[in-house]
Amino acid sequence: MTQYHANLAIGPFTFAVATDNAAVAADLWRVYQHAQLPARPDFVDFDLSVRTRLPWRRFIKPQVDFFLNEQRPFKPLPRDQGYAMLEWGMNWCVANHAHQYLIVHAGVVERNGKVVVMPAVQGAGKSTLTAALAYSGWRLFSDELALLGLADGQVHPFPRAINLKNDAVGIVADFIGGGVFSRTAHDTSKGSVALLQPPVESLRAMRIPAPAAVVVFPGYVPGSGVKLTTLPRPAAFEEIIGHCFNYHLLGLEAFELLYSVFSGCDCYRLEYSDFALADAALTELVA
Amino acid sequence: MRRFTVAPGLIVRELDGVKVVYDGRSGDTHFIAGAGAVLLGRLADGAMAEADIARHWSAGPDSAGAGPDSLAAELEEFLTGAVEAGILRAL
């Protein structure tokens, strides 16, 4: 079997990726064609591979496995979900190991040197909104993981492919006038999934952190247009803890970091159905 | 008469009038607003007798229009909850 290898440097991390699956390799190279792919990186943070499970399963309901340092942390998935599995695996690696950051399940964008952190549960529409904003002049930090540095209190960019599901794929493609997507994986646990290429400008600025200025809890509400409601900072602090992957692991450091962040942030709840209106509302907050 | 003090080892910060409390023993984070936040601020200076606490509670920010019986019940509920949560200690 042909083996494909790439080293992917995104934000603070370098991933060494290997796969025997041509479709996974093709999607990776299409989505990250503008990213740094160092031939010989100084350091690799995560050694990953997506490999065909049990060679004879290539022909009967073929499956793939995800490996981190040759350990298999997940159950196998159907082969055509291989690229999505790789992206989810990269998220899992960072969320479970990168404890030099307080990691929040959030979309993150930046404008005018001010970061907007958008914590949300799955299905709330944060990745969809993040994608629309990233292709409307905002700098993409992440559609999934806000990385708050324990050492510097800044938000660190991690501009990977944006994970879109079901109708959101077509809606975002229409809004941005195209976009480069991976193949769509169907029948995943999240429905039909496609990954949108991160904007080139966001990749170029991926080593430039910035302070959090606004915390917004977004939610797609059909027909709402846009509705922005001020949220008391203590309530937002309490709510964001539930969106942190490692708040309790980090303990006092996480508490002090969030206290510092919220002491300087304004907080809101955002209901949206119109990307342009949401963009305008958030732009006003970072003016 | 009982006296109350802030439990040792807590990290107490204030955000928009709300006391944000980190308990390193349990890893819990508590958010205390209103009269409870004011009380916590006063207890930072040292233990207080229950009678003094009650006097401050009845003059506090949430007491307007409330009768003495309801204030006493509120205070008892707060003190009981705070002791159970490890925020206050009864001496």
Short mmCIF file of C-alpha atoms in Angstrom, two decimals:
data_model
loop_
_atom_site.label_atom_id
_atom_site.label_comp_id
_atom_site.label_asym_id
_atom_site.label_seq_id
_atom_site.Cartn_x
_atom_site.Cartn_y
_atom_site.Cartn_z
CA MET A 1 0.00 0.00 0.00
CA THR A 2 1.23 3.48 -0.79
CA GLN A 3 2.05 5.54 2.29
CA TYR A 4 1.46 9.29 2.33
CA HIS A 5 3.26 11.59 4.78
CA ALA A 6 2.97 15.27 5.63
CA ASN A 7 4.09 17.48 8.49
CA LEU A 8 1.45 20.11 9.23
CA ALA A 9 2.42 23.21 11.23
CA ILE A 10 -0.71 25.00 12.43
CA GLY A 11 -0.59 27.60 15.17
CA PRO A 12 1.49 26.35 18.10
CA PHE A 13 1.52 22.69 17.02
CA THR A 14 3.21 20.50 14.45
CA PHE A 15 1.47 17.30 13.43
CA ALA A 16 3.26 14.50 11.61
CA VAL A 17 0.53 12.82 9.59
CA ALA A 18 0.73 9.49 7.81
CA THR A 19 -1.94 7.56 5.97
CA ASP A 20 -2.32 4.68 3.55
CA ASN A 21 -5.56 6.22 2.28
CA ALA A 22 -5.25 8.25 -0.92
CA ALA A 23 -8.54 10.05 -0.30
CA VAL A 24 -7.41 11.23 3.14
CA ALA A 25 -4.13 12.43 1.69
CA ALA A 26 -5.91 14.23 -1.14
CA ASP A 27 -8.29 16.01 1.23
CA LEU A 28 -5.44 16.99 3.56
CA TRP A 29 -3.41 18.50 0.74
CA ARG A 30 -6.42 20.25 -0.78
CA VAL A 31 -7.55 21.85 2.49
CA TYR A 32 -4.07 22.76 3.73
CA GLN A 33 -2.46 23.67 0.40
CA HIS A 34 -1.61 27.12 1.80
CA ALA A 35 -0.41 25.88 5.19
CA GLN A 36 3.14 25.24 6.32
CA LEU A 37 4.16 21.70 5.51
CA PRO A 38 7.77 21.61 6.77
CA ALA A 39 9.84 18.78 5.33
CA ARG A 40 11.95 18.43 8.47
CA PRO A 41 10.30 20.14 11.43
CA ASP A 42 12.44 20.88 14.50
CA PHE A 43 9.85 19.21 16.70
CA VAL A 44 6.69 17.18 16.21
CA ASP A 45 4.00 17.57 18.85
CA PHE A 46 1.70 14.81 17.67
CA ASP A 47 2.59 11.78 15.55
CA LEU A 48 -0.66 10.77 13.87
CA SER A 49 -1.80 8.28 11.32
CA VAL A 50 -5.04 7.17 9.72
CA ARG A 51 -4.72 3.62 8.47
CA THR A 52 -6.89 1.04 6.83
CA ARG A 53 -8.11 -1.40 9.41
CA LEU A 54 -7.28 -5.05 8.91
CA PRO A 55 -6.19 -5.12 5.28
CA TRP A 56 -8.92 -7.51 4.21
CA ARG A 57 -11.54 -4.93 5.42
CA ARG A 58 -10.52 -2.87 2.38
CA PHE A 59 -13.16 -4.74 0.43
CA ILE A 60 -15.96 -5.44 2.92
CA LYS A 61 -17.33 -2.37 4.78
CA PRO A 62 -13.85 -0.84 4.85
CA GLN A 63 -12.82 0.98 7.99
CA VAL A 64 -9.96 3.17 9.14
CA ASP A 65 -8.26 3.64 12.50
CA PHE A 66 -6.74 6.77 14.03
CA PHE A 67 -3.40 6.41 15.79
CA LEU A 68 -1.57 8.81 18.10
CA ASN A 69 2.00 7.68 18.73
CA GLU A 70 0.91 4.23 17.55
CA GLN A 71 -1.83 4.08 20.19
CA ARG A 72 -5.42 3.75 19.00
CA PRO A 73 -7.66 5.95 21.20
CA PHE A 74 -10.92 5.56 19.24
CA LYS A 75 -13.07 2.93 17.66
CA PRO A 76 -12.66 2.57 13.87
CA LEU A 77 -14.83 4.52 11.45
CA PRO A 78 -15.97 3.86 7.88
CA ARG A 79 -13.17 4.53 5.41
CA ASP A 80 -14.92 7.46 3.75
CA GLN A 81 -14.91 9.29 7.10
CA GLY A 82 -11.11 9.02 7.27
CA TYR A 83 -10.31 12.69 6.71
CA ALA A 84 -12.98 13.87 9.15
CA MET A 85 -11.57 11.37 11.65
CA LEU A 86 -8.12 12.89 11.21
CA GLU A 87 -9.44 16.39 11.95
CA TRP A 88 -11.44 15.21 14.96
CA GLY A 89 -8.36 13.32 16.12
CA MET A 90 -6.24 16.47 15.95
CA ASN A 91 -8.82 18.28 18.08
CA TRP A 92 -8.79 15.42 20.56
CA CYS A 93 -4.98 15.46 20.77
CA VAL A 94 -4.86 19.16 21.59
CA ALA A 95 -7.82 19.08 24.00
CA ASN A 96 -6.31 16.19 25.95
CA HIS A 97 -2.66 17.12 25.98
CA ALA A 98 -2.01 20.83 25.44
CA HIS A 99 -2.40 21.86 29.07
CA GLN A 100 -0.15 24.85 28.68
CA TYR A 101 -3.45 26.38 27.54
CA LEU A 102 -6.87 26.66 29.09
CA ILE A 103 -8.88 25.11 26.28
CA VAL A 104 -12.46 26.21 25.65
CA HIS A 105 -14.92 24.64 23.23
CA ALA A 106 -15.49 27.79 21.22
CA GLY A 107 -15.27 29.49 17.88
CA VAL A 108 -12.68 32.26 17.92
CA VAL A 109 -12.17 35.18 15.54
CA GLU A 110 -10.25 38.45 15.72
CA ARG A 111 -10.59 41.92 14.29
CA ASN A 112 -8.75 45.13 15.17
CA GLY A 113 -6.46 43.20 17.50
CA LYS A 114 -9.43 42.10 19.63
CA VAL A 115 -10.46 38.50 19.99
CA VAL A 116 -14.08 37.37 20.19
CA VAL A 117 -14.43 34.03 21.98
CA MET A 118 -17.70 32.22 21.16
CA PRO A 119 -18.30 29.26 23.48
CA ALA A 120 -21.16 27.00 22.47
CA VAL A 121 -22.43 23.45 22.64
CA GLN A 122 -22.38 21.26 19.54
CA GLY A 123 -25.12 22.13 17.12
CA ALA A 124 -25.53 25.73 18.27
CA GLY A 125 -24.12 27.09 15.03
CA LYS A 126 -20.75 28.35 16.24
CA SER A 127 -18.68 26.74 13.46
CA THR A 128 -21.12 27.96 10.84
CA LEU A 129 -20.93 31.51 12.21
CA THR A 130 -17.15 31.25 12.59
CA ALA A 131 -16.82 30.21 8.94
CA ALA A 132 -18.95 33.12 7.75
CA LEU A 133 -16.96 35.59 9.83
CA ALA A 134 -13.59 34.12 8.79
CA TYR A 135 -14.50 34.74 5.16
CA SER A 136 -15.85 38.22 5.90
CA GLY A 137 -12.60 39.84 6.97
CA TRP A 138 -12.20 38.42 10.48
CA ARG A 139 -9.03 36.50 11.32
CA LEU A 140 -9.79 32.86 12.03
CA PHE A 141 -8.29 31.57 15.25
CA SER A 142 -10.36 28.39 15.44
CA ASP A 143 -13.86 27.06 14.91
CA GLU A 144 -13.52 24.59 17.76
CA LEU A 145 -10.83 25.29 20.36
CA ALA A 146 -10.00 28.58 22.07
CA LEU A 147 -6.43 28.31 23.39
CA LEU A 148 -5.88 30.69 26.32
CA GLY A 149 -2.20 30.79 27.21
CA LEU A 150 -1.53 30.21 30.91
CA ALA A 151 1.79 32.01 30.59
CA ASP A 152 0.65 35.15 28.77
CA GLY A 153 -3.15 35.26 29.07
CA GLN A 154 -3.45 35.73 25.32
CA VAL A 155 -5.62 33.76 22.90
CA HIS A 156 -3.43 31.75 20.52
CA PRO A 157 -4.49 31.05 16.93
CA PHE A 158 -5.04 27.51 15.74
CA PRO A 159 -6.60 28.11 12.31
CA ARG A 160 -7.43 24.66 11.09
CA ALA A 161 -10.07 23.51 8.65
CA ILE A 162 -13.58 24.50 9.70
CA ASN A 163 -15.89 21.60 10.43
CA LEU A 164 -19.33 22.14 8.85
CA LYS A 165 -22.31 19.83 9.05
CA ASN A 166 -25.36 19.07 6.98
CA ASP A 167 -27.11 22.16 5.56
CA ALA A 168 -24.39 24.45 6.90
CA VAL A 169 -22.03 23.24 4.17
CA GLY A 170 -24.18 24.59 1.36
CA ILE A 171 -25.25 27.68 3.30
CA VAL A 172 -21.65 28.71 3.97
CA ALA A 173 -20.54 27.86 0.41
CA ASP A 174 -23.31 30.12 -0.93
CA PHE A 175 -22.46 32.93 1.48
CA ILE A 176 -18.74 32.99 0.76
CA GLY A 177 -19.18 32.38 -2.95
CA GLY A 178 -17.45 29.01 -3.16
CA GLY A 179 -14.64 28.00 -0.84
CA VAL A 180 -12.37 24.95 -0.90
CA PHE A 181 -13.91 21.98 0.86
CA SER A 182 -12.90 18.44 1.57
CA ARG A 183 -15.05 15.67 0.26
CA THR A 184 -18.27 15.31 2.25
CA ALA A 185 -18.36 12.40 4.67
CA HIS A 186 -21.87 11.05 5.11
CA ASP A 187 -23.56 9.20 7.96
CA THR A 188 -21.09 10.36 10.60
CA SER A 189 -22.16 10.77 14.21
CA LYS A 190 -22.62 14.46 13.36
CA GLY A 191 -24.44 13.86 10.07
CA SER A 192 -22.84 14.85 6.77
CA VAL A 193 -19.56 16.64 7.38
CA ALA A 194 -17.21 18.65 5.17
CA LEU A 195 -14.13 20.64 6.16
CA LEU A 196 -13.64 24.17 4.82
CA GLN A 197 -10.15 25.42 4.06
CA PRO A 198 -8.92 28.07 6.53
CA PRO A 199 -8.38 31.51 4.95
CA VAL A 200 -4.85 32.12 3.70
CA GLU A 201 -4.55 35.36 5.66
CA SER A 202 -5.42 33.56 8.87
CA LEU A 203 -2.73 30.95 8.23
CA ARG A 204 -0.15 33.67 7.56
CA ALA A 205 -0.90 35.29 10.95
CA MET A 206 -1.17 32.04 12.88
CA ARG A 207 1.71 32.82 15.26
CA ILE A 208 0.28 36.17 16.39
CA PRO A 209 -1.78 35.88 19.58
CA ALA A 210 -4.14 38.57 20.78
CA PRO A 211 -6.10 39.39 23.93
CA ALA A 212 -9.71 38.34 24.43
CA ALA A 213 -11.95 41.40 24.32
CA VAL A 214 -15.43 39.97 23.99
CA VAL A 215 -17.08 36.71 25.01
CA VAL A 216 -20.22 35.92 23.01
CA PHE A 217 -22.40 32.85 23.45
CA PRO A 218 -23.88 32.29 19.96
CA GLY A 219 -26.91 30.36 18.89
CA TYR A 220 -28.53 30.00 15.49
CA VAL A 221 -32.23 30.85 15.81
CA PRO A 222 -34.20 30.72 12.55
CA GLY A 223 -35.71 34.08 11.61
CA SER A 224 -33.97 35.97 14.40
CA GLY A 225 -31.88 38.18 12.14
CA VAL A 226 -29.56 39.20 14.93
CA LYS A 227 -30.20 39.78 18.60
CA LEU A 228 -27.36 40.73 20.93
CA THR A 229 -28.04 40.72 24.68
CA THR A 230 -25.62 41.89 27.35
CA LEU A 231 -24.66 39.12 29.76
CA PRO A 232 -23.36 39.89 33.28
CA ARG A 233 -19.69 38.98 33.47
CA PRO A 234 -20.04 36.68 36.51
CA ALA A 235 -22.79 34.73 34.72
CA ALA A 236 -20.61 34.43 31.62
CA PHE A 237 -17.66 33.29 33.77
CA GLU A 238 -19.84 30.62 35.37
CA GLU A 239 -21.20 29.51 31.99
CA ILE A 240 -17.84 29.29 30.23
CA ILE A 241 -16.49 26.87 32.84
CA GLY A 242 -18.90 24.28 31.43
CA HIS A 243 -17.31 24.76 28.01
CA CYS A 244 -13.73 24.22 29.19
CA PHE A 245 -11.98 20.95 28.47
CA ASN A 246 -9.40 21.27 31.23
CA TYR A 247 -10.59 23.86 33.77
CA HIS A 248 -10.70 21.37 36.64
CA LEU A 249 -7.41 19.80 35.62
CA LEU A 250 -5.63 23.16 35.70
CA GLY A 251 -7.39 24.30 38.86
CA LEU A 252 -6.25 27.60 40.34
CA GLU A 253 -4.29 28.59 37.23
CA ALA A 254 -7.45 28.29 35.12
CA PHE A 255 -9.49 30.21 37.69
CA GLU A 256 -7.01 33.09 37.84
CA LEU A 257 -6.72 33.17 34.05
CA LEU A 258 -10.48 33.32 33.52
CA TYR A 259 -10.79 35.96 36.23
CA SER A 260 -8.19 38.05 34.44
CA VAL A 261 -9.90 37.51 31.07
CA PHE A 262 -13.35 38.40 32.33
CA SER A 263 -12.07 41.45 34.19
CA GLY A 264 -11.28 42.91 30.78
CA CYS A 265 -14.07 41.50 28.62
CA ASP A 266 -17.61 42.40 27.74
CA CYS A 267 -20.02 39.50 27.50
CA TYR A 268 -23.09 38.86 25.38
CA ARG A 269 -25.52 36.29 24.14
CA LEU A 270 -26.05 36.33 20.38
CA GLU A 271 -29.01 34.92 18.51
CA TYR A 272 -28.51 35.02 14.77
CA SER A 273 -29.91 33.82 11.48
CA ASP A 274 -28.30 36.43 9.20
CA PHE A 275 -24.53 36.29 8.75
CA ALA A 276 -24.16 39.89 7.58
CA LEU A 277 -26.15 41.24 10.53
CA ALA A 278 -24.15 39.09 12.97
CA ASP A 279 -20.93 40.33 11.37
CA ALA A 280 -22.02 43.95 11.76
CA ALA A 281 -23.08 43.44 15.38
CA LEU A 282 -19.80 41.81 16.36
CA THR A 283 -17.75 44.34 14.40
CA GLU A 284 -19.30 47.09 16.47
CA LEU A 285 -18.15 45.32 19.64
CA VAL A 286 -14.49 45.36 18.58
CA ALA A 287 -14.47 48.80 16.95
CA MET B 1 -23.96 31.61 69.82
CA ARG B 2 -22.29 30.48 66.63
CA ARG B 3 -19.50 32.42 65.01
CA PHE B 4 -18.65 32.15 61.33
CA THR B 5 -15.46 32.67 59.40
CA VAL B 6 -14.35 32.22 55.82
CA ALA B 7 -12.95 28.73 55.35
CA PRO B 8 -9.18 28.69 55.03
CA GLY B 9 -7.47 28.27 51.68
CA LEU B 10 -10.12 29.91 49.53
CA ILE B 11 -9.23 32.32 46.77
CA VAL B 12 -11.80 35.12 46.71
CA ARG B 13 -12.04 37.62 43.88
CA GLU B 14 -14.70 40.19 43.04
CA LEU B 15 -16.27 40.75 39.63
CA ASP B 16 -18.99 43.38 39.26
CA GLY B 17 -20.00 43.04 42.91
CA VAL B 18 -20.13 39.24 42.77
CA LYS B 19 -17.68 37.26 44.87
CA VAL B 20 -16.01 34.61 42.73
CA VAL B 21 -14.55 31.96 45.02
CA TYR B 22 -12.14 29.18 44.13
CA ASP B 23 -11.86 26.26 46.55
CA GLY B 24 -8.58 24.49 45.95
CA ARG B 25 -9.58 21.50 48.08
CA SER B 26 -12.63 20.59 46.03
CA GLY B 27 -11.77 22.37 42.78
CA ASP B 28 -15.17 24.03 42.89
CA THR B 29 -15.80 27.60 41.79
CA HIS B 30 -18.61 29.52 43.49
CA PHE B 31 -20.39 32.71 42.49
CA ILE B 32 -21.97 34.64 45.36
CA ALA B 33 -24.03 37.75 44.73
CA GLY B 34 -26.06 40.19 46.79
CA ALA B 35 -26.12 40.00 50.57
CA GLY B 36 -23.97 36.87 50.55
CA ALA B 37 -21.24 38.70 48.66
CA VAL B 38 -21.33 41.60 51.11
CA LEU B 39 -21.17 39.19 54.04
CA LEU B 40 -18.21 37.39 52.55
CA GLY B 41 -16.46 40.72 52.22
CA ARG B 42 -17.03 41.51 55.88
CA LEU B 43 -15.90 38.06 57.01
CA ALA B 44 -12.59 38.62 55.26
CA ASP B 45 -11.70 40.86 58.21
CA GLY B 46 -12.27 38.05 60.70
CA ALA B 47 -14.91 35.86 62.32
CA MET B 48 -18.28 37.33 63.18
CA ALA B 49 -20.94 36.31 65.65
CA GLU B 50 -24.25 35.20 64.21
CA ALA B 51 -26.08 38.16 65.76
CA ASP B 52 -23.75 40.61 64.02
CA ILE B 53 -24.15 38.73 60.76
CA ALA B 54 -27.93 38.92 61.09
CA ARG B 55 -27.78 42.66 61.73
CA HIS B 56 -25.68 43.26 58.62
CA TRP B 57 -27.89 40.90 56.58
CA SER B 58 -31.06 42.76 57.48
CA ALA B 59 -29.46 46.05 56.37
CA GLY B 60 -28.02 44.56 53.20
CA PRO B 61 -28.74 45.17 49.50
CA ASP B 62 -31.50 42.56 49.14
CA SER B 63 -33.38 43.30 52.35
CA ALA B 64 -35.69 46.13 51.23
CA GLY B 65 -39.32 45.12 51.68
CA ALA B 66 -38.52 41.74 53.18
CA GLY B 67 -39.95 40.83 56.57
CA PRO B 68 -37.75 39.78 59.50
CA ASP B 69 -38.88 36.15 59.31
CA SER B 70 -38.02 35.82 55.63
CA LEU B 71 -34.66 37.53 56.13
CA ALA B 72 -33.84 35.18 58.97
CA ALA B 73 -34.79 32.20 56.84
CA GLU B 74 -32.71 33.51 53.92
CA LEU B 75 -29.73 34.02 56.17
CA GLU B 76 -30.03 30.56 57.69
CA GLU B 77 -30.29 29.06 54.22
CA PHE B 78 -27.21 31.00 53.06
CA LEU B 79 -25.14 30.08 56.12
CA THR B 80 -26.11 26.42 55.92
CA GLY B 81 -25.36 26.27 52.20
CA ALA B 82 -22.09 28.13 52.55
CA VAL B 83 -20.90 25.82 55.32
CA GLU B 84 -21.90 22.74 53.31
CA ALA B 85 -20.10 24.11 50.27
CA GLY B 86 -16.97 24.67 52.29
CA ILE B 87 -17.03 28.46 51.86
CA LEU B 88 -17.73 29.29 55.50
CA ARG B 89 -16.81 27.56 58.70
CA ALA B 90 -18.94 27.58 61.87
CA LEU B 91 -16.87 27.98 65.02
#
